[in-house]
Amino acid sequence: MKKTLSIFVLAFTILSVNSQPILPDFGPLYMDEVVPRIDITIDPDTLDWLYQHENSDSDIEFSARFIFDNGTIRDTIEPVGFRLRGNTSRDSQKKSFKVSFNTFTSGGKYYGVEKLNLNGEHNDPSVIRSKVCWDILHKMEIPAPRSNHVRVYINNNYYGLYINVEHIDEEFIKSRFTYNDGNQYKCLWPADLNYLGEDPDLYKFEQNGRRAYELKINEEIDDYTDIAHFIDVLNNSNDANFKCKMDEVFNTYDYLKVIASEILFGHWDGYIYNQNNYYLYQNTTTDKFEF
């Protein structure tokens, strides 16, 4: 790639101010004042199947009962979808889980969200690092997921302290940018933003059975024109007009804050280092991509 996003930061001596995202309140689901208890009740045979090594890559969602109790609110929702989530965490002793409220109930939500990510933080004995990072990003007015600590019980057995992290989907997008009609891409390795050519379909290439730039909103239309143009501008603008051209298609102001934060955190599994695990959203209000 001719220029990477981490290098072009040096060229920005004047920052244009973009409209700030909406930052929704934390509400009962993500409040920090208490550590809520989440209970999952699922068929024991199904749970055993999920924990078998040969099934660890499965994304099948199984029916379960979900109970949320923060000492003030106690809600029971049944059925919900329940499965393992993550990548390397699937082979760890402490698994991570996804709870889906809309799998068996069309349009199902809980406090405005369709899914919960219950992260076991298997490589962080403190179970605090990612939570601190999300909180710092919020203070910097970056549209990061909300999160809090929860106690997870499955079939009344304590599975440990988890971090409940908001899922990034069309509900997340709408809550931050008012509208969610633009394309949202989940970018996984090798999503290096290298220029492949003018044809938008070139950016639909797959790695390990899924697209590196996986469209998560407007999948039926499947039009990659916007991201192809963005990557073209990123790679092929000349030095004289690079800053202005990028500012036309990308929220550079907020992304500079993201870069500063990731360097502070030592974050290695995002775009800058690993070309992995990040999202791009085409904000139809500003006609710019959001990172």
PDB file of C-alpha atoms in Angstrom, residues 7 15 45 59 75 95 101 135 142 147 170-171 186 198-199 229 239 258 271:
ATOM      1  CA  ILE A   7       1.806   7.061   8.292  1.00  0.00           C
ATOM      2  CA  LEU A  15      -7.634  18.907  11.573  1.00  0.00           C
ATOM      3  CA  ASP A  45     -26.149 -32.338  26.346  1.00  0.00           C
ATOM      4  CA  ASP A  59     -21.681 -20.835  15.081  1.00  0.00           C
ATOM      5  CA  ASP A  75     -35.644 -10.144  33.771  1.00  0.00           C
ATOM      6  CA  LYS A  95     -14.903 -19.778  26.724  1.00  0.00           C
ATOM      7  CA  PHE A 101     -32.282 -11.976  21.522  1.00  0.00           C
ATOM      8  CA  ASP A 135     -13.902   3.507  28.929  1.00  0.00           C
ATOM      9  CA  ILE A 142     -15.054   7.660  20.109  1.00  0.00           C
ATOM     10  CA  SER A 147     -19.149  -2.617  28.504  1.00  0.00           C
ATOM     11  CA  GLU A 170     -27.013  -2.059  12.815  1.00  0.00           C
ATOM     12  CA  GLU A 171     -28.457  -1.206  16.253  1.00  0.00           C
ATOM     13  CA  LYS A 186     -16.445  -6.092   9.463  1.00  0.00           C
ATOM     14  CA  GLU A 198     -11.212  -0.162  -9.795  1.00  0.00           C
ATOM     15  CA  ASP A 199     -13.634  -3.105  -9.858  1.00  0.00           C
ATOM     16  CA  HIS A 229     -13.426   4.321  -3.833  1.00  0.00           C
ATOM     17  CA  ASP A 239       1.159  13.998  -1.773  1.00  0.00           C
ATOM     18  CA  VAL A 258      -8.157   6.115  17.677  1.00  0.00           C
ATOM     19  CA  TYR A 271      -5.709  -2.281  11.592  1.00  0.00           C
TER      20      TYR A 271
END
